[in-house]
Amino acid sequence: MKQLIIRQEEPREFQEIYDLVKVAFQTAKVADGNEQDYVNILRASSNYIPELALVAEADGRIVGHIMLTKTYISRADSKFEALLLAPLSVALEYRNRGVGSKLVQESFRLAKKIGYSAVFVVGDPAYYGRFGFKSIALFGIKHDPPIPDPYVMAYELTTGALSEVTGTCNFYLPKN
Ligand SMILES: CC(C)(COP(=O)(O)OP(=O)(O)OC[C@H]1O[C@@H](n2cnc3c(N)ncnc32)[C@H](O)[C@@H]1OP(=O)(O)O)[C@@H](O)C(=O)NCCC(=O)NCCS
């Protein structure tokens, strides 16, 4: 891998991204097989943030992809806007070379720059723990319907961002 470029996704590569996500999740520990369609659903929703849908490009092809979309932590009287990291995909031949980590770190840098303070993810704590993600239970936030602890995690882009936030989240389908 000569050079790795992380940049915003472009419409002309949506099919290439679809194929990448589909193949990447064939080897995921947990997958429902529809992650590539989920990308299209998120893109078509009002939760889509083009600046936070990134590709990793190397050797003239797309080798990784990440999406951070709007999500909300709800309480009876309030709604806190945050980000959902999903999905994250790296091509098989490019794994364990830091591509996933670079996509996560760059998406966080950009997210912070445009004013977001927290990111949520549903995934393996063994992987996401390295970025500082912690179980939402520690923040007093619940997923509704329940997903077993500690698979739903949160990361504060700004220290203390979630200290006053309680309520429920639902990451199953984007709300339009
Ligand atoms: C998970 C994934 C994005 C990681 O991409 P990557 O570019 O290989 O990640 P990085 O190179 O930044 O990090 C690799 C490290 O993460 C570890 N790792 C990867 N997947 C892991 C998992 N599910 N659980 C625990 N550790 C994991 C590797 O063992 C490696 O560890 P090391 O740094 O100690 O050697 C990639 O494996 C992938 O696309 N998987 C299929 C889709 C998927 O599961 N996406 C995440 C949804 S939760």
Short mmCIF file of N, CA and C and ligand atoms in Angstrom, two decimals:
data_model
loop_
_atom_site.label_atom_id
_atom_site.label_comp_id
_atom_site.label_asym_id
_atom_site.label_seq_id
_atom_site.Cartn_x
_atom_site.Cartn_y
_atom_site.Cartn_z
N MET A 1 0.86 -1.19 0.00
CA MET A 1 0.00 0.00 0.00
C MET A 1 0.90 1.24 0.00
N LYS A 2 0.91 1.94 -1.14
CA LYS A 2 1.80 3.10 -1.25
C LYS A 2 1.32 4.26 -0.39
N GLN A 3 0.08 4.68 -0.64
CA GLN A 3 -0.44 5.84 0.06
C GLN A 3 -1.91 5.62 0.38
N LEU A 4 -2.29 6.03 1.57
CA LEU A 4 -3.69 5.89 1.96
C LEU A 4 -4.32 7.27 2.04
N ILE A 5 -5.40 7.43 1.27
CA ILE A 5 -6.09 8.73 1.28
C ILE A 5 -7.46 8.53 1.92
N ILE A 6 -7.78 9.37 2.90
CA ILE A 6 -9.11 9.32 3.51
C ILE A 6 -9.85 10.58 3.04
N ARG A 7 -10.99 10.39 2.41
CA ARG A 7 -11.75 11.53 1.88
C ARG A 7 -13.24 11.20 1.82
N GLN A 8 -14.03 12.24 1.54
CA GLN A 8 -15.48 12.07 1.46
C GLN A 8 -15.86 11.16 0.29
N GLU A 9 -16.88 10.33 0.49
CA GLU A 9 -17.36 9.47 -0.59
C GLU A 9 -18.00 10.31 -1.70
N GLU A 10 -18.00 9.78 -2.92
CA GLU A 10 -18.59 10.49 -4.05
C GLU A 10 -19.63 9.60 -4.72
N PRO A 11 -20.71 10.22 -5.25
CA PRO A 11 -21.80 9.42 -5.85
C PRO A 11 -21.32 8.41 -6.90
N ARG A 12 -20.31 8.75 -7.68
CA ARG A 12 -19.86 7.84 -8.73
C ARG A 12 -19.30 6.53 -8.16
N GLU A 13 -18.99 6.51 -6.85
CA GLU A 13 -18.42 5.28 -6.28
C GLU A 13 -19.39 4.54 -5.35
N PHE A 14 -20.66 4.92 -5.37
CA PHE A 14 -21.63 4.28 -4.48
C PHE A 14 -21.74 2.77 -4.74
N GLN A 15 -21.67 2.37 -6.01
CA GLN A 15 -21.75 0.94 -6.31
C GLN A 15 -20.52 0.19 -5.79
N GLU A 16 -19.35 0.81 -5.96
CA GLU A 16 -18.09 0.20 -5.47
C GLU A 16 -18.14 0.06 -3.94
N ILE A 17 -18.71 1.07 -3.28
CA ILE A 17 -18.83 1.03 -1.82
C ILE A 17 -19.81 -0.09 -1.42
N TYR A 18 -20.91 -0.18 -2.14
CA TYR A 18 -21.91 -1.22 -1.88
C TYR A 18 -21.25 -2.61 -1.91
N ASP A 19 -20.45 -2.83 -2.93
CA ASP A 19 -19.78 -4.14 -3.08
C ASP A 19 -18.76 -4.37 -1.98
N LEU A 20 -18.03 -3.32 -1.62
CA LEU A 20 -17.02 -3.42 -0.56
C LEU A 20 -17.67 -3.80 0.78
N VAL A 21 -18.76 -3.11 1.11
CA VAL A 21 -19.44 -3.35 2.39
C VAL A 21 -19.99 -4.78 2.43
N LYS A 22 -20.57 -5.19 1.31
CA LYS A 22 -21.16 -6.53 1.23
C LYS A 22 -20.10 -7.60 1.50
N VAL A 23 -18.98 -7.49 0.84
CA VAL A 23 -17.91 -8.49 1.00
C VAL A 23 -17.29 -8.40 2.39
N ALA A 24 -17.08 -7.18 2.89
CA ALA A 24 -16.44 -7.00 4.21
C ALA A 24 -17.26 -7.69 5.29
N PHE A 25 -18.56 -7.56 5.24
CA PHE A 25 -19.39 -8.12 6.32
C PHE A 25 -19.59 -9.63 6.22
N GLN A 26 -19.14 -10.21 5.12
CA GLN A 26 -19.20 -11.68 5.03
C GLN A 26 -18.26 -12.32 6.06
N THR A 27 -17.27 -11.55 6.52
CA THR A 27 -16.33 -12.08 7.51
C THR A 27 -16.51 -11.43 8.87
N ALA A 28 -17.58 -10.67 9.06
CA ALA A 28 -17.80 -10.00 10.36
C ALA A 28 -18.26 -11.03 11.38
N LYS A 29 -17.89 -10.76 12.65
CA LYS A 29 -18.28 -11.67 13.72
C LYS A 29 -19.80 -11.71 13.84
N VAL A 30 -20.41 -10.54 13.73
CA VAL A 30 -21.87 -10.43 13.77
C VAL A 30 -22.29 -9.62 12.56
N ALA A 31 -23.19 -10.19 11.77
CA ALA A 31 -23.67 -9.45 10.60
C ALA A 31 -25.05 -9.96 10.24
N ASP A 32 -25.88 -9.08 9.65
CA ASP A 32 -27.18 -9.59 9.20
C ASP A 32 -27.22 -9.73 7.69
N GLY A 33 -26.11 -9.39 7.04
CA GLY A 33 -26.03 -9.58 5.59
C GLY A 33 -26.64 -8.44 4.80
N ASN A 34 -27.20 -7.45 5.50
CA ASN A 34 -27.85 -6.34 4.80
C ASN A 34 -27.13 -5.01 4.99
N GLU A 35 -25.91 -5.08 5.48
CA GLU A 35 -25.18 -3.84 5.80
C GLU A 35 -25.03 -2.94 4.58
N GLN A 36 -24.84 -3.54 3.41
CA GLN A 36 -24.68 -2.73 2.20
C GLN A 36 -25.97 -1.98 1.85
N ASP A 37 -27.11 -2.59 2.13
CA ASP A 37 -28.40 -1.91 1.89
C ASP A 37 -28.63 -0.83 2.95
N TYR A 38 -28.15 -1.11 4.14
CA TYR A 38 -28.25 -0.17 5.24
C TYR A 38 -27.54 1.14 4.87
N VAL A 39 -26.40 1.03 4.19
CA VAL A 39 -25.67 2.21 3.73
C VAL A 39 -26.57 3.05 2.81
N ASN A 40 -27.25 2.39 1.89
CA ASN A 40 -28.13 3.13 0.96
C ASN A 40 -29.30 3.77 1.69
N ILE A 41 -29.84 3.05 2.67
CA ILE A 41 -30.97 3.60 3.44
C ILE A 41 -30.53 4.84 4.22
N LEU A 42 -29.38 4.72 4.85
CA LEU A 42 -28.85 5.87 5.61
C LEU A 42 -28.60 7.06 4.70
N ARG A 43 -28.03 6.79 3.52
CA ARG A 43 -27.73 7.87 2.59
C ARG A 43 -28.99 8.61 2.13
N ALA A 44 -30.06 7.86 2.00
CA ALA A 44 -31.31 8.46 1.52
C ALA A 44 -32.08 9.14 2.65
N SER A 45 -31.62 8.97 3.87
CA SER A 45 -32.36 9.52 5.01
C SER A 45 -31.89 10.92 5.37
N SER A 46 -32.68 11.59 6.20
CA SER A 46 -32.32 12.94 6.63
C SER A 46 -31.18 12.90 7.65
N ASN A 47 -30.79 11.71 8.06
CA ASN A 47 -29.67 11.58 9.01
C ASN A 47 -28.30 11.59 8.34
N TYR A 48 -28.32 11.51 7.03
CA TYR A 48 -27.06 11.45 6.27
C TYR A 48 -26.28 12.76 6.38
N ILE A 49 -24.98 12.65 6.63
CA ILE A 49 -24.10 13.82 6.68
C ILE A 49 -22.96 13.53 5.68
N PRO A 50 -23.03 14.10 4.47
CA PRO A 50 -22.05 13.76 3.44
C PRO A 50 -20.60 13.91 3.91
N GLU A 51 -20.32 14.94 4.69
CA GLU A 51 -18.94 15.19 5.17
C GLU A 51 -18.43 14.08 6.08
N LEU A 52 -19.35 13.26 6.60
CA LEU A 52 -18.93 12.21 7.53
C LEU A 52 -19.15 10.80 6.96
N ALA A 53 -19.23 10.73 5.64
CA ALA A 53 -19.25 9.43 4.95
C ALA A 53 -17.95 9.39 4.16
N LEU A 54 -17.02 8.58 4.64
CA LEU A 54 -15.65 8.64 4.12
C LEU A 54 -15.21 7.33 3.48
N VAL A 55 -14.32 7.47 2.53
CA VAL A 55 -13.69 6.28 1.96
C VAL A 55 -12.18 6.35 2.22
N ALA A 56 -11.58 5.16 2.24
CA ALA A 56 -10.12 5.05 2.28
C ALA A 56 -9.72 4.55 0.90
N GLU A 57 -8.84 5.29 0.27
CA GLU A 57 -8.42 4.94 -1.09
C GLU A 57 -6.93 4.57 -1.09
N ALA A 58 -6.61 3.46 -1.72
CA ALA A 58 -5.21 3.07 -1.85
C ALA A 58 -5.04 2.25 -3.13
N ASP A 59 -3.90 2.38 -3.74
CA ASP A 59 -3.60 1.62 -4.95
C ASP A 59 -4.72 1.74 -6.00
N GLY A 60 -5.29 2.92 -6.11
CA GLY A 60 -6.30 3.18 -7.14
C GLY A 60 -7.66 2.55 -6.90
N ARG A 61 -7.93 2.11 -5.68
CA ARG A 61 -9.26 1.55 -5.40
C ARG A 61 -9.73 1.93 -4.01
N ILE A 62 -10.99 1.67 -3.74
CA ILE A 62 -11.53 1.95 -2.41
C ILE A 62 -11.30 0.72 -1.54
N VAL A 63 -10.60 0.92 -0.43
CA VAL A 63 -10.25 -0.21 0.44
C VAL A 63 -10.95 -0.14 1.80
N GLY A 64 -11.65 0.97 2.03
CA GLY A 64 -12.37 1.07 3.30
C GLY A 64 -13.44 2.14 3.23
N HIS A 65 -14.41 2.04 4.15
CA HIS A 65 -15.54 2.98 4.16
C HIS A 65 -16.08 3.10 5.57
N ILE A 66 -16.49 4.32 5.91
CA ILE A 66 -17.13 4.55 7.23
C ILE A 66 -18.24 5.57 7.06
N MET A 67 -19.27 5.42 7.88
CA MET A 67 -20.37 6.38 7.88
C MET A 67 -20.71 6.78 9.30
N LEU A 68 -20.81 8.07 9.52
CA LEU A 68 -21.34 8.60 10.77
C LEU A 68 -22.59 9.37 10.41
N THR A 69 -23.71 8.96 10.95
CA THR A 69 -24.98 9.63 10.63
C THR A 69 -25.65 10.14 11.90
N LYS A 70 -26.59 11.06 11.71
CA LYS A 70 -27.26 11.65 12.87
C LYS A 70 -28.09 10.62 13.61
N THR A 71 -28.05 10.71 14.92
CA THR A 71 -28.90 9.87 15.75
C THR A 71 -29.29 10.69 16.98
N TYR A 72 -30.31 10.21 17.67
CA TYR A 72 -30.80 11.01 18.80
C TYR A 72 -30.95 10.16 20.05
N ILE A 73 -30.61 10.77 21.18
CA ILE A 73 -30.88 10.17 22.48
C ILE A 73 -32.13 10.88 22.97
N SER A 74 -33.19 10.10 23.20
CA SER A 74 -34.48 10.73 23.52
C SER A 74 -34.88 10.57 24.97
N ARG A 75 -35.48 11.61 25.46
CA ARG A 75 -36.13 11.61 26.76
C ARG A 75 -37.49 12.21 26.56
N ALA A 76 -38.35 12.05 27.56
CA ALA A 76 -39.71 12.57 27.41
C ALA A 76 -39.69 14.04 27.00
N ASP A 77 -38.78 14.80 27.57
CA ASP A 77 -38.81 16.25 27.37
C ASP A 77 -37.69 16.81 26.48
N SER A 78 -36.80 15.93 25.98
CA SER A 78 -35.69 16.47 25.20
C SER A 78 -35.10 15.44 24.23
N LYS A 79 -34.28 15.94 23.34
CA LYS A 79 -33.65 15.10 22.33
C LYS A 79 -32.22 15.59 22.17
N PHE A 80 -31.25 14.69 22.31
CA PHE A 80 -29.85 15.08 22.18
C PHE A 80 -29.33 14.53 20.86
N GLU A 81 -28.79 15.42 20.04
CA GLU A 81 -28.30 14.98 18.73
C GLU A 81 -26.85 14.50 18.82
N ALA A 82 -26.63 13.30 18.33
CA ALA A 82 -25.28 12.73 18.34
C ALA A 82 -25.06 12.01 17.02
N LEU A 83 -24.03 11.18 16.97
CA LEU A 83 -23.71 10.46 15.73
C LEU A 83 -23.71 8.95 15.97
N LEU A 84 -24.09 8.23 14.94
CA LEU A 84 -24.01 6.77 14.96
C LEU A 84 -22.93 6.35 13.97
N LEU A 85 -21.97 5.56 14.44
CA LEU A 85 -20.93 5.03 13.55
C LEU A 85 -21.44 3.70 13.00
N ALA A 86 -21.78 3.66 11.73
CA ALA A 86 -22.24 2.41 11.11
C ALA A 86 -22.47 2.62 9.63
N PRO A 87 -22.02 1.68 8.83
CA PRO A 87 -21.09 0.62 9.19
C PRO A 87 -19.64 1.05 8.95
N LEU A 88 -18.71 0.21 9.39
CA LEU A 88 -17.28 0.40 9.13
C LEU A 88 -16.80 -0.85 8.39
N SER A 89 -16.20 -0.64 7.24
CA SER A 89 -15.79 -1.79 6.41
C SER A 89 -14.38 -1.60 5.85
N VAL A 90 -13.60 -2.65 5.90
CA VAL A 90 -12.27 -2.62 5.29
C VAL A 90 -12.13 -3.87 4.41
N ALA A 91 -11.60 -3.69 3.21
CA ALA A 91 -11.40 -4.82 2.29
C ALA A 91 -10.46 -5.83 2.93
N LEU A 92 -10.77 -7.10 2.71
CA LEU A 92 -10.00 -8.20 3.33
C LEU A 92 -8.49 -8.06 3.18
N GLU A 93 -8.05 -7.76 1.97
CA GLU A 93 -6.61 -7.72 1.67
C GLU A 93 -5.92 -6.54 2.35
N TYR A 94 -6.70 -5.62 2.91
CA TYR A 94 -6.09 -4.42 3.52
C TYR A 94 -6.29 -4.38 5.03
N ARG A 95 -6.70 -5.49 5.60
CA ARG A 95 -6.96 -5.50 7.05
C ARG A 95 -5.68 -5.53 7.87
N ASN A 96 -5.82 -5.13 9.12
CA ASN A 96 -4.69 -5.13 10.08
C ASN A 96 -3.53 -4.25 9.65
N ARG A 97 -3.86 -3.21 8.91
CA ARG A 97 -2.82 -2.25 8.52
C ARG A 97 -3.23 -0.84 8.92
N GLY A 98 -4.20 -0.76 9.81
CA GLY A 98 -4.57 0.55 10.35
C GLY A 98 -5.60 1.32 9.55
N VAL A 99 -6.16 0.70 8.49
CA VAL A 99 -7.13 1.43 7.66
C VAL A 99 -8.40 1.75 8.47
N GLY A 100 -8.91 0.76 9.18
CA GLY A 100 -10.11 0.97 10.01
C GLY A 100 -9.87 2.06 11.04
N SER A 101 -8.73 2.01 11.70
CA SER A 101 -8.41 3.01 12.73
C SER A 101 -8.32 4.41 12.13
N LYS A 102 -7.71 4.50 10.95
CA LYS A 102 -7.57 5.84 10.33
C LYS A 102 -8.93 6.40 9.93
N LEU A 103 -9.82 5.53 9.46
CA LEU A 103 -11.17 5.99 9.10
C LEU A 103 -11.90 6.49 10.34
N VAL A 104 -11.78 5.75 11.43
CA VAL A 104 -12.44 6.16 12.69
C VAL A 104 -11.87 7.49 13.15
N GLN A 105 -10.54 7.59 13.20
CA GLN A 105 -9.92 8.81 13.72
C GLN A 105 -10.23 10.04 12.87
N GLU A 106 -10.20 9.88 11.55
CA GLU A 106 -10.48 11.02 10.68
C GLU A 106 -11.96 11.42 10.78
N SER A 107 -12.84 10.43 10.87
CA SER A 107 -14.27 10.78 11.00
C SER A 107 -14.51 11.52 12.31
N PHE A 108 -13.81 11.14 13.36
CA PHE A 108 -13.97 11.82 14.65
C PHE A 108 -13.46 13.27 14.57
N ARG A 109 -12.32 13.44 13.89
CA ARG A 109 -11.75 14.79 13.77
C ARG A 109 -12.74 15.71 13.03
N LEU A 110 -13.30 15.20 11.94
CA LEU A 110 -14.24 16.00 11.15
C LEU A 110 -15.54 16.24 11.91
N ALA A 111 -15.98 15.22 12.64
CA ALA A 111 -17.24 15.34 13.39
C ALA A 111 -17.12 16.43 14.46
N LYS A 112 -15.98 16.44 15.11
CA LYS A 112 -15.74 17.44 16.15
C LYS A 112 -15.71 18.84 15.54
N LYS A 113 -15.06 18.90 14.37
CA LYS A 113 -14.92 20.18 13.67
C LYS A 113 -16.29 20.78 13.31
N ILE A 114 -17.25 19.92 12.95
CA ILE A 114 -18.55 20.47 12.58
C ILE A 114 -19.52 20.51 13.76
N GLY A 115 -18.99 20.28 14.95
CA GLY A 115 -19.77 20.58 16.15
C GLY A 115 -20.40 19.42 16.89
N TYR A 116 -20.11 18.19 16.50
CA TYR A 116 -20.69 17.06 17.24
C TYR A 116 -19.84 16.74 18.47
N SER A 117 -20.50 16.17 19.50
CA SER A 117 -19.76 15.93 20.74
C SER A 117 -19.76 14.47 21.18
N ALA A 118 -20.57 13.62 20.53
CA ALA A 118 -20.59 12.21 20.95
C ALA A 118 -20.92 11.29 19.78
N VAL A 119 -20.32 10.09 19.83
CA VAL A 119 -20.54 9.08 18.78
C VAL A 119 -20.96 7.77 19.45
N PHE A 120 -21.94 7.11 18.85
CA PHE A 120 -22.41 5.81 19.34
C PHE A 120 -22.08 4.73 18.32
N VAL A 121 -21.97 3.50 18.81
CA VAL A 121 -21.69 2.39 17.90
C VAL A 121 -22.28 1.11 18.48
N VAL A 122 -22.69 0.21 17.60
CA VAL A 122 -23.07 -1.14 18.03
C VAL A 122 -22.00 -2.05 17.45
N GLY A 123 -21.26 -2.71 18.30
CA GLY A 123 -20.18 -3.53 17.77
C GLY A 123 -19.40 -4.25 18.86
N ASP A 124 -18.23 -4.73 18.45
CA ASP A 124 -17.41 -5.54 19.34
C ASP A 124 -16.56 -4.63 20.24
N PRO A 125 -16.76 -4.72 21.57
CA PRO A 125 -15.95 -3.89 22.48
C PRO A 125 -14.45 -4.17 22.32
N ALA A 126 -14.11 -5.39 21.90
CA ALA A 126 -12.70 -5.75 21.74
C ALA A 126 -12.06 -4.88 20.66
N TYR A 127 -12.84 -4.45 19.68
CA TYR A 127 -12.31 -3.57 18.64
C TYR A 127 -12.51 -2.10 19.02
N TYR A 128 -13.73 -1.74 19.37
CA TYR A 128 -14.03 -0.32 19.57
C TYR A 128 -13.46 0.25 20.87
N GLY A 129 -13.14 -0.63 21.82
CA GLY A 129 -12.52 -0.19 23.07
C GLY A 129 -11.24 0.59 22.83
N ARG A 130 -10.50 0.21 21.77
CA ARG A 130 -9.22 0.87 21.51
C ARG A 130 -9.35 2.35 21.17
N PHE A 131 -10.55 2.74 20.72
CA PHE A 131 -10.77 4.16 20.41
C PHE A 131 -11.33 4.93 21.61
N GLY A 132 -11.61 4.20 22.69
CA GLY A 132 -12.14 4.86 23.88
C GLY A 132 -13.65 4.70 24.05
N PHE A 133 -14.27 3.88 23.19
CA PHE A 133 -15.71 3.64 23.34
C PHE A 133 -15.97 2.87 24.63
N LYS A 134 -17.07 3.24 25.32
CA LYS A 134 -17.46 2.55 26.55
C LYS A 134 -18.95 2.23 26.50
N SER A 135 -19.34 1.20 27.21
CA SER A 135 -20.74 0.79 27.25
C SER A 135 -21.66 1.97 27.59
N ILE A 136 -22.78 2.06 26.89
CA ILE A 136 -23.71 3.16 27.16
C ILE A 136 -24.29 3.07 28.57
N ALA A 137 -24.24 1.86 29.15
CA ALA A 137 -24.75 1.70 30.52
C ALA A 137 -24.00 2.63 31.48
N LEU A 138 -22.72 2.84 31.19
CA LEU A 138 -21.90 3.72 32.05
C LEU A 138 -22.34 5.18 31.96
N PHE A 139 -23.05 5.50 30.89
CA PHE A 139 -23.52 6.88 30.71
C PHE A 139 -25.00 7.03 31.10
N GLY A 140 -25.59 5.92 31.54
CA GLY A 140 -27.00 5.98 31.91
C GLY A 140 -27.93 6.06 30.71
N ILE A 141 -27.47 5.52 29.58
CA ILE A 141 -28.29 5.53 28.36
C ILE A 141 -28.66 4.09 28.02
N LYS A 142 -29.88 3.91 27.52
CA LYS A 142 -30.35 2.55 27.19
C LYS A 142 -30.75 2.46 25.72
N HIS A 143 -30.52 1.29 25.15
CA HIS A 143 -31.03 1.04 23.80
C HIS A 143 -32.40 0.42 23.92
N ASP A 144 -33.34 0.91 23.14
CA ASP A 144 -34.71 0.39 23.19
C ASP A 144 -35.13 0.03 21.78
N PRO A 145 -35.34 -1.23 21.45
CA PRO A 145 -35.33 -2.42 22.29
C PRO A 145 -33.91 -2.78 22.79
N PRO A 146 -33.85 -3.51 23.91
CA PRO A 146 -32.55 -3.78 24.52
C PRO A 146 -31.59 -4.59 23.63
N ILE A 147 -30.32 -4.19 23.67
CA ILE A 147 -29.23 -4.97 23.07
C ILE A 147 -28.30 -5.26 24.24
N PRO A 148 -27.81 -6.52 24.38
CA PRO A 148 -27.02 -6.84 25.56
C PRO A 148 -25.81 -5.92 25.75
N ASP A 149 -25.58 -5.55 26.99
CA ASP A 149 -24.40 -4.80 27.38
C ASP A 149 -23.18 -5.73 27.17
N PRO A 150 -22.07 -5.32 26.67
CA PRO A 150 -21.60 -3.97 26.35
C PRO A 150 -21.52 -3.67 24.86
N TYR A 151 -22.43 -4.24 24.06
CA TYR A 151 -22.28 -4.10 22.61
C TYR A 151 -22.68 -2.74 22.05
N VAL A 152 -23.45 -1.99 22.84
CA VAL A 152 -23.75 -0.63 22.42
C VAL A 152 -22.85 0.30 23.22
N MET A 153 -22.10 1.09 22.50
CA MET A 153 -21.07 1.91 23.16
C MET A 153 -21.15 3.37 22.73
N ALA A 154 -20.55 4.20 23.56
CA ALA A 154 -20.51 5.63 23.25
C ALA A 154 -19.10 6.15 23.44
N TYR A 155 -18.79 7.21 22.70
CA TYR A 155 -17.50 7.88 22.83
C TYR A 155 -17.75 9.39 22.84
N GLU A 156 -17.16 10.04 23.82
CA GLU A 156 -17.31 11.49 23.93
C GLU A 156 -16.20 12.18 23.12
N LEU A 157 -16.58 12.90 22.08
CA LEU A 157 -15.60 13.67 21.30
C LEU A 157 -15.13 14.85 22.13
N THR A 158 -16.04 15.33 22.98
CA THR A 158 -15.74 16.41 23.91
C THR A 158 -15.93 15.83 25.30
N THR A 159 -14.91 15.93 26.13
CA THR A 159 -14.99 15.35 27.47
C THR A 159 -16.22 15.86 28.21
N GLY A 160 -16.96 14.91 28.77
CA GLY A 160 -18.12 15.28 29.58
C GLY A 160 -19.39 15.52 28.76
N ALA A 161 -19.31 15.34 27.43
CA ALA A 161 -20.46 15.64 26.56
C ALA A 161 -21.72 14.88 26.97
N LEU A 162 -21.53 13.68 27.51
CA LEU A 162 -22.70 12.86 27.84
C LEU A 162 -23.03 12.87 29.33
N SER A 163 -22.34 13.67 30.08
CA SER A 163 -22.54 13.62 31.54
C SER A 163 -23.95 14.05 31.95
N GLU A 164 -24.57 14.90 31.15
CA GLU A 164 -25.91 15.36 31.50
C GLU A 164 -26.97 14.65 30.65
N VAL A 165 -26.53 13.73 29.79
CA VAL A 165 -27.46 13.11 28.85
C VAL A 165 -27.93 11.76 29.38
N THR A 166 -29.23 11.58 29.49
CA THR A 166 -29.80 10.27 29.81
C THR A 166 -30.93 10.04 28.82
N GLY A 167 -31.41 8.80 28.74
CA GLY A 167 -32.52 8.55 27.84
C GLY A 167 -32.30 7.28 27.05
N THR A 168 -33.04 7.16 25.95
CA THR A 168 -32.95 5.94 25.15
C THR A 168 -32.54 6.26 23.72
N CYS A 169 -31.94 5.25 23.11
CA CYS A 169 -31.57 5.37 21.70
C CYS A 169 -32.13 4.15 20.96
N ASN A 170 -32.25 4.29 19.67
CA ASN A 170 -32.65 3.15 18.84
C ASN A 170 -31.90 3.24 17.53
N PHE A 171 -30.95 2.33 17.34
CA PHE A 171 -30.09 2.41 16.17
C PHE A 171 -30.52 1.45 15.06
N TYR A 172 -31.68 0.83 15.20
CA TYR A 172 -32.06 -0.16 14.20
C TYR A 172 -32.36 0.40 12.82
N LEU A 173 -33.14 1.45 12.76
CA LEU A 173 -33.44 2.04 11.45
C LEU A 173 -33.45 3.55 11.55
N PRO A 174 -32.90 4.21 10.56
CA PRO A 174 -32.90 5.67 10.63
C PRO A 174 -34.31 6.22 10.57
N LYS A 175 -34.53 7.26 11.34
CA LYS A 175 -35.85 7.92 11.31
C LYS A 175 -35.80 9.05 10.31
N ASN A 176 -36.79 9.15 9.50
CA ASN A 176 -36.81 10.24 8.52
C ASN A 176 -37.57 11.44 9.02
C1 LIG B 1 -13.36 -4.47 11.89
C2 LIG B 1 -12.59 -3.93 10.70
C3 LIG B 1 -13.28 -2.66 10.19
C4 LIG B 1 -11.17 -3.58 11.16
O1 LIG B 1 -10.46 -2.98 10.09
P1 LIG B 1 -8.86 -2.97 10.04
O2 LIG B 1 -8.44 -1.98 9.02
O3 LIG B 1 -8.35 -4.34 9.92
O4 LIG B 1 -8.53 -2.42 11.52
P2 LIG B 1 -7.18 -1.85 12.05
O5 LIG B 1 -6.05 -2.25 11.15
O6 LIG B 1 -7.32 -0.43 12.37
O7 LIG B 1 -7.07 -2.62 13.44
C5 LIG B 1 -6.74 -3.97 13.42
C6 LIG B 1 -6.77 -4.52 14.83
O8 LIG B 1 -8.12 -4.71 15.24
C7 LIG B 1 -8.32 -6.06 15.60
N1 LIG B 1 -9.69 -6.45 15.26
C8 LIG B 1 -10.29 -6.41 14.07
N2 LIG B 1 -11.57 -6.84 14.16
C9 LIG B 1 -11.77 -7.14 15.47
C10 LIG B 1 -12.86 -7.64 16.21
N3 LIG B 1 -14.05 -7.90 15.66
N4 LIG B 1 -12.68 -7.82 17.53
C11 LIG B 1 -11.50 -7.56 18.12
N5 LIG B 1 -10.44 -7.09 17.48
C12 LIG B 1 -10.57 -6.89 16.17
C13 LIG B 1 -7.26 -6.80 14.82
O9 LIG B 1 -6.98 -8.05 15.45
C14 LIG B 1 -6.08 -5.86 14.94
O10 LIG B 1 -5.51 -5.94 16.23
P3 LIG B 1 -4.01 -5.44 16.54
O11 LIG B 1 -3.95 -3.98 16.26
O12 LIG B 1 -3.86 -5.73 18.00
O13 LIG B 1 -3.14 -6.23 15.65
C15 LIG B 1 -12.47 -4.95 9.54
O14 LIG B 1 -11.94 -6.14 10.07
C16 LIG B 1 -13.80 -5.28 8.86
O15 LIG B 1 -14.16 -4.64 7.87
N6 LIG B 1 -14.51 -6.30 9.37
C17 LIG B 1 -15.77 -6.73 8.81
C18 LIG B 1 -16.86 -5.73 9.06
C19 LIG B 1 -17.00 -5.40 10.53
O16 LIG B 1 -17.00 -6.29 11.38
N7 LIG B 1 -17.12 -4.11 10.81
C20 LIG B 1 -17.23 -3.61 12.18
C21 LIG B 1 -18.64 -3.75 12.62
S1 LIG B 1 -18.76 -3.83 14.37
#
